[in-house]
């Protein structure tokens, strides 16, 4: 048995608990290889599979519970912080919100298998004030499903453990170098794609100060709040006079959006990505006087500029009809 596997056996359950806990807390150290190894070691009677599964699941639930409470206390800002340190910061918030909107707490059953969603699910459950018992039930089931999937797979292929260990022994220290190189290559690829994406999204933005000056001067500016319903429910105040609309529905209403008025879009996602994408799309439809708000909702709110409750309406269609007609 290689030194690595001996180390796993020697520290066993404590290593499982610590590794899973810190991964679920946000550190980029994948637990899947360790859980597979634990399952394989259980298959050759070096560890107890049931105890390992329970310890890993408890570690995951404890870490998730911590993020749930942080989300409940700190609100949407927690998601934005997590996205800024994520490898895919521009889409993780929206993807998590859409998943919760469609499936509710059932998202917690599969969240740990989906990169990005795993980090966002627990704090978002706290943000939307999901009941503690309901969260604990679905999160515990999700943790057990996730842990069992890997450990049982490792257990099933435990007969191959010695062969794999022998091949790994031939590689020696080069195995660690190869693994680290693969991980570094993955991070660099993500970083390159992100920089390329941001370059493509560069579009003239309007600053919160510029928008405030236009509003104070009485200019006829159409302001559209594109925040997801979950964000909007958590922080229902918006820029005075803003219409709250879904990005997809605003895109569908592009034919009746006036071309002779300035339109400002804002969201609460990092880099205003939803507003910027939609502005680029609508520009391609001939709506040229449209700009995303720099720094989005948080930029406006952090400057202490006025906020008000959005106007209630029966449907998004009515909101769209409220836009001034094109002259």
CSV table of C-alpha atoms in Angstrom, one decimal:
chain,number,residue,atom,x,y,z
A,1,UNK,CA,0.0,0.0,0.0
A,2,UNK,CA,1.4,3.4,-0.9
A,3,UNK,CA,2.4,6.0,1.6
A,4,UNK,CA,-0.6,8.2,0.6
A,5,UNK,CA,-3.1,5.4,1.3
A,6,UNK,CA,-1.3,4.6,4.5
A,7,UNK,CA,-1.7,8.2,5.5
A,8,UNK,CA,-5.5,8.0,4.8
A,9,UNK,CA,-5.8,4.8,6.8
A,10,UNK,CA,-3.8,6.2,9.7
A,11,UNK,CA,-5.8,9.5,10.1
A,12,UNK,CA,-9.0,7.9,8.7
A,13,UNK,CA,-12.2,9.5,10.0
A,14,UNK,CA,-10.6,12.7,11.3
A,15,UNK,CA,-9.2,13.3,7.8
A,16,UNK,CA,-12.6,12.6,6.2
A,17,UNK,CA,-14.3,15.1,8.5
A,18,UNK,CA,-11.8,17.9,8.1
A,19,UNK,CA,-11.4,17.5,4.4
A,20,UNK,CA,-15.1,17.5,3.6
A,21,UNK,CA,-15.8,20.4,6.1
A,22,UNK,CA,-13.3,22.7,4.6
A,23,UNK,CA,-14.3,21.9,1.0
A,24,UNK,CA,-17.9,22.6,1.7
A,25,UNK,CA,-16.8,25.8,3.5
A,26,UNK,CA,-15.4,27.0,0.2
A,27,UNK,CA,-11.8,25.9,-0.2
A,28,UNK,CA,-11.1,24.5,-3.7
A,29,UNK,CA,-9.9,21.0,-2.6
A,30,UNK,CA,-12.3,18.4,-4.1
A,31,UNK,CA,-13.5,15.7,-1.8
A,32,UNK,CA,-14.4,13.2,-4.5
A,33,UNK,CA,-11.0,11.5,-4.8
A,34,UNK,CA,-10.8,11.1,-1.0
A,35,UNK,CA,-14.3,9.7,-0.8
A,36,UNK,CA,-13.5,7.2,-3.5
A,37,UNK,CA,-10.4,6.2,-1.7
A,38,UNK,CA,-12.4,5.8,1.6
A,39,UNK,CA,-14.9,3.6,-0.2
A,40,UNK,CA,-12.1,1.5,-1.7
A,41,UNK,CA,-10.3,1.1,1.7
A,42,UNK,CA,-13.6,0.0,3.2
A,43,UNK,CA,-13.9,-2.7,0.6
A,44,UNK,CA,-10.5,-4.2,1.7
A,45,UNK,CA,-11.6,-3.9,5.4
A,46,UNK,CA,-9.3,-1.0,6.2
A,47,UNK,CA,-12.1,1.3,7.2
A,48,UNK,CA,-15.8,1.0,8.1
A,49,UNK,CA,-18.0,2.3,5.3
A,50,UNK,CA,-21.0,3.2,7.4
A,51,UNK,CA,-19.0,5.3,9.9
A,52,UNK,CA,-17.1,7.0,7.1
A,53,UNK,CA,-20.4,8.0,5.3
A,54,UNK,CA,-21.9,9.3,8.4
A,55,UNK,CA,-18.9,11.4,9.4
A,56,UNK,CA,-18.5,12.9,5.9
A,57,UNK,CA,-22.3,13.7,5.8
A,58,UNK,CA,-22.1,15.4,9.2
A,59,UNK,CA,-19.1,17.5,8.2
A,60,UNK,CA,-21.0,18.6,5.0
A,61,UNK,CA,-24.2,19.5,6.9
A,62,UNK,CA,-22.3,21.4,9.6
A,63,UNK,CA,-20.5,23.5,7.0
A,64,UNK,CA,-23.7,24.1,5.0
A,65,UNK,CA,-25.5,25.1,8.2
A,66,UNK,CA,-22.8,27.7,8.9
A,67,UNK,CA,-23.4,29.2,5.4
A,68,UNK,CA,-27.2,29.0,5.9
A,69,UNK,CA,-26.9,31.1,9.0
A,70,UNK,CA,-24.5,33.6,7.3
A,71,UNK,CA,-26.9,33.9,4.4
A,72,UNK,CA,-29.8,34.5,6.8
A,73,UNK,CA,-28.0,37.2,8.7
A,74,UNK,CA,-26.1,38.9,5.8
A,75,UNK,CA,-28.5,38.6,2.9
A,76,UNK,CA,-27.7,38.8,-0.8
A,77,UNK,CA,-24.2,40.3,-0.2
A,78,UNK,CA,-23.0,36.8,0.8
A,79,UNK,CA,-23.7,35.4,-2.7
A,80,UNK,CA,-21.9,38.4,-4.3
A,81,UNK,CA,-18.9,37.7,-2.1
A,82,UNK,CA,-18.8,34.0,-2.9
A,83,UNK,CA,-19.1,34.8,-6.6
A,84,UNK,CA,-16.2,37.2,-6.6
A,85,UNK,CA,-13.9,34.4,-5.3
A,86,UNK,CA,-15.5,31.8,-7.6
A,87,UNK,CA,-13.9,30.6,-10.9
A,88,UNK,CA,-17.2,31.5,-12.6
A,89,UNK,CA,-18.4,34.7,-10.8
A,90,UNK,CA,-20.6,36.1,-13.5
A,91,UNK,CA,-23.1,33.3,-13.8
A,92,UNK,CA,-23.2,31.5,-10.4
A,93,UNK,CA,-25.7,33.8,-8.7
A,94,UNK,CA,-28.2,33.7,-11.5
A,95,UNK,CA,-27.9,30.0,-12.1
A,96,UNK,CA,-28.4,29.3,-8.4
A,97,UNK,CA,-31.5,31.6,-8.2
A,98,UNK,CA,-33.0,30.0,-11.3
A,99,UNK,CA,-32.5,26.5,-9.9
A,100,UNK,CA,-34.1,27.5,-6.6
A,101,UNK,CA,-37.0,29.2,-8.4
A,102,UNK,CA,-37.7,26.1,-10.4
A,103,UNK,CA,-37.1,23.3,-7.8
A,104,UNK,CA,-37.2,24.9,-4.4
A,105,UNK,CA,-35.5,23.0,-1.6
A,106,UNK,CA,-35.1,19.9,-3.9
A,107,UNK,CA,-32.1,21.7,-5.3
A,108,UNK,CA,-30.3,20.7,-2.1
A,109,UNK,CA,-30.6,17.0,-3.1
A,110,UNK,CA,-28.3,17.5,-6.1
A,111,UNK,CA,-26.4,20.7,-5.4
A,112,UNK,CA,-23.2,19.0,-4.3
A,113,UNK,CA,-22.8,17.4,-7.7
A,114,UNK,CA,-22.9,20.7,-9.5
A,115,UNK,CA,-19.9,23.1,-9.3
A,116,UNK,CA,-20.9,26.6,-8.4
A,117,UNK,CA,-24.4,25.6,-7.3
A,118,UNK,CA,-22.8,23.7,-4.4
A,119,UNK,CA,-21.3,26.8,-3.0
A,120,UNK,CA,-24.4,29.0,-3.4
A,121,UNK,CA,-27.2,26.7,-2.4
A,122,UNK,CA,-26.8,26.8,1.4
A,123,UNK,CA,-26.4,30.6,1.8
A,124,UNK,CA,-29.3,31.2,-0.6
A,125,UNK,CA,-31.5,28.9,1.5
A,126,UNK,CA,-30.8,31.2,4.4
A,127,UNK,CA,-31.4,34.4,2.3
A,128,UNK,CA,-34.8,33.3,1.2
A,129,UNK,CA,-35.6,32.3,4.9
A,130,UNK,CA,-36.2,28.6,4.2
A,131,UNK,CA,-37.4,27.0,7.4
A,132,UNK,CA,-34.5,25.6,9.4
A,133,UNK,CA,-36.0,22.1,9.7
A,134,UNK,CA,-36.8,21.9,6.0
A,135,UNK,CA,-33.3,23.0,5.1
A,136,UNK,CA,-31.8,20.5,7.5
A,137,UNK,CA,-33.9,17.7,6.1
A,138,UNK,CA,-33.1,18.3,2.4
A,139,UNK,CA,-29.5,19.2,3.0
A,140,UNK,CA,-28.9,16.1,5.1
A,141,UNK,CA,-30.5,13.9,2.4
A,142,UNK,CA,-28.4,15.7,-0.3
A,143,UNK,CA,-25.2,15.2,1.7
A,144,UNK,CA,-25.9,11.4,2.2
A,145,UNK,CA,-26.6,11.0,-1.5
A,146,UNK,CA,-23.4,12.8,-2.5
A,147,UNK,CA,-21.2,11.0,0.0
A,148,UNK,CA,-22.7,7.6,-0.7
A,149,UNK,CA,-22.4,8.0,-4.5
A,150,UNK,CA,-18.6,8.3,-4.3
A,151,UNK,CA,-17.9,6.0,-1.3
A,152,UNK,CA,-20.1,3.2,-2.7
A,153,UNK,CA,-18.4,3.5,-6.1
A,154,UNK,CA,-15.0,3.2,-4.4
A,155,UNK,CA,-16.3,0.2,-2.4
A,156,UNK,CA,-17.5,-1.5,-5.6
A,157,UNK,CA,-14.1,-1.1,-7.3
A,158,UNK,CA,-12.1,-1.9,-4.1
A,159,UNK,CA,-10.6,-4.9,-5.8
A,160,UNK,CA,-8.7,-2.6,-8.1
A,161,UNK,CA,-7.2,-0.6,-5.2
A,162,UNK,CA,-3.9,-2.5,-5.0
A,163,UNK,CA,-3.4,-2.3,-8.8
A,164,UNK,CA,-4.1,1.4,-8.8
A,165,UNK,CA,-1.8,1.9,-5.8
A,166,UNK,CA,1.0,0.0,-7.5
A,167,UNK,CA,0.7,2.1,-10.7
A,168,UNK,CA,0.7,5.3,-8.6
A,169,UNK,CA,3.8,4.0,-6.8
A,170,UNK,CA,5.6,3.8,-10.1
A,171,UNK,CA,4.9,7.4,-10.8
A,172,UNK,CA,6.0,8.5,-7.3
A,173,UNK,CA,6.3,12.2,-6.8
A,174,UNK,CA,5.5,12.8,-10.5
A,175,UNK,CA,1.9,11.8,-9.8
A,176,UNK,CA,1.5,14.9,-7.5
A,177,UNK,CA,3.2,17.1,-10.1
A,178,UNK,CA,0.8,15.9,-12.8
A,179,UNK,CA,-2.3,16.4,-10.6
A,180,UNK,CA,-1.1,19.9,-9.6
A,181,UNK,CA,-0.4,20.8,-13.2
A,182,UNK,CA,-3.9,19.6,-14.3
A,183,UNK,CA,-5.5,21.7,-11.6
A,184,UNK,CA,-3.4,24.8,-12.4
A,185,UNK,CA,-4.2,24.4,-16.1
A,186,UNK,CA,-7.9,24.2,-15.3
A,187,UNK,CA,-7.7,27.4,-13.2
A,188,UNK,CA,-5.8,29.3,-15.9
A,189,UNK,CA,-8.3,28.2,-18.6
A,190,UNK,CA,-11.2,29.5,-16.5
A,191,UNK,CA,-9.3,32.7,-15.9
A,192,UNK,CA,-8.6,33.2,-19.6
A,193,UNK,CA,-12.2,32.6,-20.6
A,194,UNK,CA,-13.4,35.0,-17.9
A,195,UNK,CA,-11.0,37.8,-19.1
A,196,UNK,CA,-12.1,37.1,-22.7
A,197,UNK,CA,-15.8,37.2,-21.7
A,198,UNK,CA,-15.3,40.6,-19.9
A,199,UNK,CA,-13.6,42.1,-22.9
A,200,UNK,CA,-16.5,41.1,-25.0
A,201,UNK,CA,-18.9,42.6,-22.6
A,202,UNK,CA,-17.3,46.1,-22.5
A,203,UNK,CA,-20.1,48.5,-23.2
A,204,UNK,CA,-20.6,52.2,-22.2
A,205,UNK,CA,-22.0,52.2,-18.6
A,206,UNK,CA,-23.7,54.9,-16.7
A,207,UNK,CA,-22.4,55.6,-13.2
A,208,UNK,CA,-24.7,55.9,-10.2
A,209,UNK,CA,-23.7,59.6,-10.0
A,210,UNK,CA,-24.6,60.2,-13.6
A,211,UNK,CA,-28.0,58.5,-13.2
A,212,UNK,CA,-28.7,60.5,-10.1
A,213,UNK,CA,-27.9,63.8,-11.8
A,214,UNK,CA,-30.2,62.9,-14.7
A,215,UNK,CA,-33.0,62.1,-12.3
A,216,UNK,CA,-32.5,65.3,-10.3
A,217,UNK,CA,-32.6,67.3,-13.6
A,218,UNK,CA,-35.9,65.7,-14.4
A,219,UNK,CA,-34.7,63.9,-17.5
A,220,UNK,CA,-37.1,61.2,-18.8
A,221,UNK,CA,-35.0,58.1,-18.1
A,222,UNK,CA,-36.5,54.6,-18.1
A,223,UNK,CA,-35.0,52.5,-15.4
A,224,UNK,CA,-35.4,48.8,-15.3
A,225,UNK,CA,-34.7,46.6,-12.3
A,226,UNK,CA,-33.5,43.1,-13.6
A,227,UNK,CA,-32.9,41.5,-10.2
A,228,UNK,CA,-34.1,38.0,-9.9
A,229,UNK,CA,-37.3,37.5,-7.9
A,230,UNK,CA,-35.4,35.9,-5.0
A,231,UNK,CA,-33.1,38.9,-4.7
A,232,UNK,CA,-36.0,41.3,-5.1
A,233,UNK,CA,-38.0,39.6,-2.3
A,234,UNK,CA,-35.0,39.8,0.0
A,235,UNK,CA,-34.4,43.5,-0.8
A,236,UNK,CA,-37.7,44.9,-2.2
A,237,UNK,CA,-36.5,48.5,-2.3
A,238,UNK,CA,-35.4,49.8,-5.7
A,239,UNK,CA,-34.3,53.0,-7.5
A,240,UNK,CA,-37.3,55.4,-7.5
A,241,UNK,CA,-39.5,54.9,-10.6
A,242,UNK,CA,-37.8,51.7,-11.6
A,243,UNK,CA,-39.8,48.9,-13.3
A,244,UNK,CA,-39.1,45.4,-12.0
A,245,UNK,CA,-38.9,43.0,-14.9
A,246,UNK,CA,-37.4,39.7,-15.7
A,247,UNK,CA,-34.6,39.8,-18.3
A,248,UNK,CA,-36.2,37.2,-20.6
A,249,UNK,CA,-39.5,39.0,-20.6
A,250,UNK,CA,-37.9,42.3,-21.3
A,251,UNK,CA,-36.1,40.7,-24.3
A,252,UNK,CA,-39.4,39.4,-25.6
A,253,UNK,CA,-40.9,42.9,-25.3
A,254,UNK,CA,-38.1,44.4,-27.4
A,255,UNK,CA,-40.5,45.4,-30.2
A,256,UNK,CA,-42.4,47.8,-28.0
A,257,UNK,CA,-39.5,49.4,-26.2
A,258,UNK,CA,-39.1,53.0,-27.2
A,259,UNK,CA,-36.1,53.9,-29.3
A,260,UNK,CA,-36.1,57.6,-28.4
A,261,UNK,CA,-35.7,57.4,-24.7
A,262,UNK,CA,-32.6,56.6,-22.6
A,263,UNK,CA,-32.9,53.2,-20.8
A,264,UNK,CA,-30.9,52.2,-17.8
A,265,UNK,CA,-30.7,48.5,-16.8
A,266,UNK,CA,-29.4,47.3,-13.5
A,267,UNK,CA,-29.1,44.0,-11.6
A,268,UNK,CA,-27.3,42.8,-8.5
A,269,UNK,CA,-24.8,40.4,-10.1
A,270,UNK,CA,-21.0,40.8,-10.3
A,271,UNK,CA,-19.9,43.0,-13.1
A,272,UNK,CA,-23.5,43.9,-13.9
A,273,UNK,CA,-23.3,40.9,-16.2
A,274,UNK,CA,-27.1,40.3,-16.7
A,275,UNK,CA,-27.7,44.0,-17.4
A,276,UNK,CA,-24.7,44.2,-19.7
A,277,UNK,CA,-25.7,41.1,-21.7
A,278,UNK,CA,-29.2,42.3,-22.2
A,279,UNK,CA,-28.0,45.8,-23.2
A,280,UNK,CA,-25.8,44.3,-25.8
A,281,UNK,CA,-28.7,42.1,-27.1
A,282,UNK,CA,-31.2,44.9,-27.2
A,283,UNK,CA,-28.6,47.1,-29.0
A,284,UNK,CA,-28.5,44.5,-31.7
A,285,UNK,CA,-32.3,44.9,-32.1
A,286,UNK,CA,-31.9,48.7,-32.8
A,287,UNK,CA,-32.3,50.0,-29.2
A,288,UNK,CA,-29.2,52.1,-29.0
A,289,UNK,CA,-29.9,54.4,-26.1
A,290,UNK,CA,-29.6,51.7,-23.5
A,291,UNK,CA,-26.9,51.3,-20.8
A,292,UNK,CA,-26.2,49.1,-17.8
A,293,UNK,CA,-25.7,50.8,-14.4
A,294,UNK,CA,-22.1,50.5,-13.2
A,295,UNK,CA,-21.9,48.5,-10.0
A,296,UNK,CA,-25.6,47.7,-10.2
A,297,UNK,CA,-28.0,47.8,-7.3
A,298,UNK,CA,-25.3,47.7,-4.6
A,299,UNK,CA,-23.4,50.6,-6.2
A,300,UNK,CA,-26.5,52.8,-6.0
A,301,UNK,CA,-27.4,51.7,-2.5
A,302,UNK,CA,-23.9,52.0,-1.1
A,303,UNK,CA,-23.8,55.6,-2.0
A,304,UNK,CA,-26.8,56.4,0.1
A,305,UNK,CA,-28.9,57.4,-2.9
A,306,UNK,CA,-32.7,57.2,-2.5
A,307,UNK,CA,-34.6,53.9,-2.7
A,308,UNK,CA,-38.3,53.2,-2.8
A,309,UNK,CA,-40.7,50.3,-3.0
A,310,UNK,CA,-41.3,49.2,-6.5
A,311,UNK,CA,-44.7,49.7,-8.0
A,312,UNK,CA,-46.9,46.6,-7.8
A,313,UNK,CA,-48.5,45.4,-10.9
A,314,UNK,CA,-50.6,42.4,-11.9
A,315,UNK,CA,-48.1,41.1,-14.5
A,316,UNK,CA,-44.9,41.8,-16.3
A,317,UNK,CA,-46.9,42.4,-19.4
A,318,UNK,CA,-48.6,45.4,-17.7
A,319,UNK,CA,-45.1,46.7,-16.7
A,320,UNK,CA,-44.0,46.4,-20.3
A,321,UNK,CA,-47.1,48.3,-21.4
A,322,UNK,CA,-46.2,51.0,-18.9
A,323,UNK,CA,-43.1,51.9,-20.9
A,324,UNK,CA,-43.6,55.1,-22.9
A,325,UNK,CA,-44.6,54.3,-26.5
A,326,UNK,CA,-42.1,55.0,-29.3
A,327,UNK,CA,-42.9,58.3,-30.9
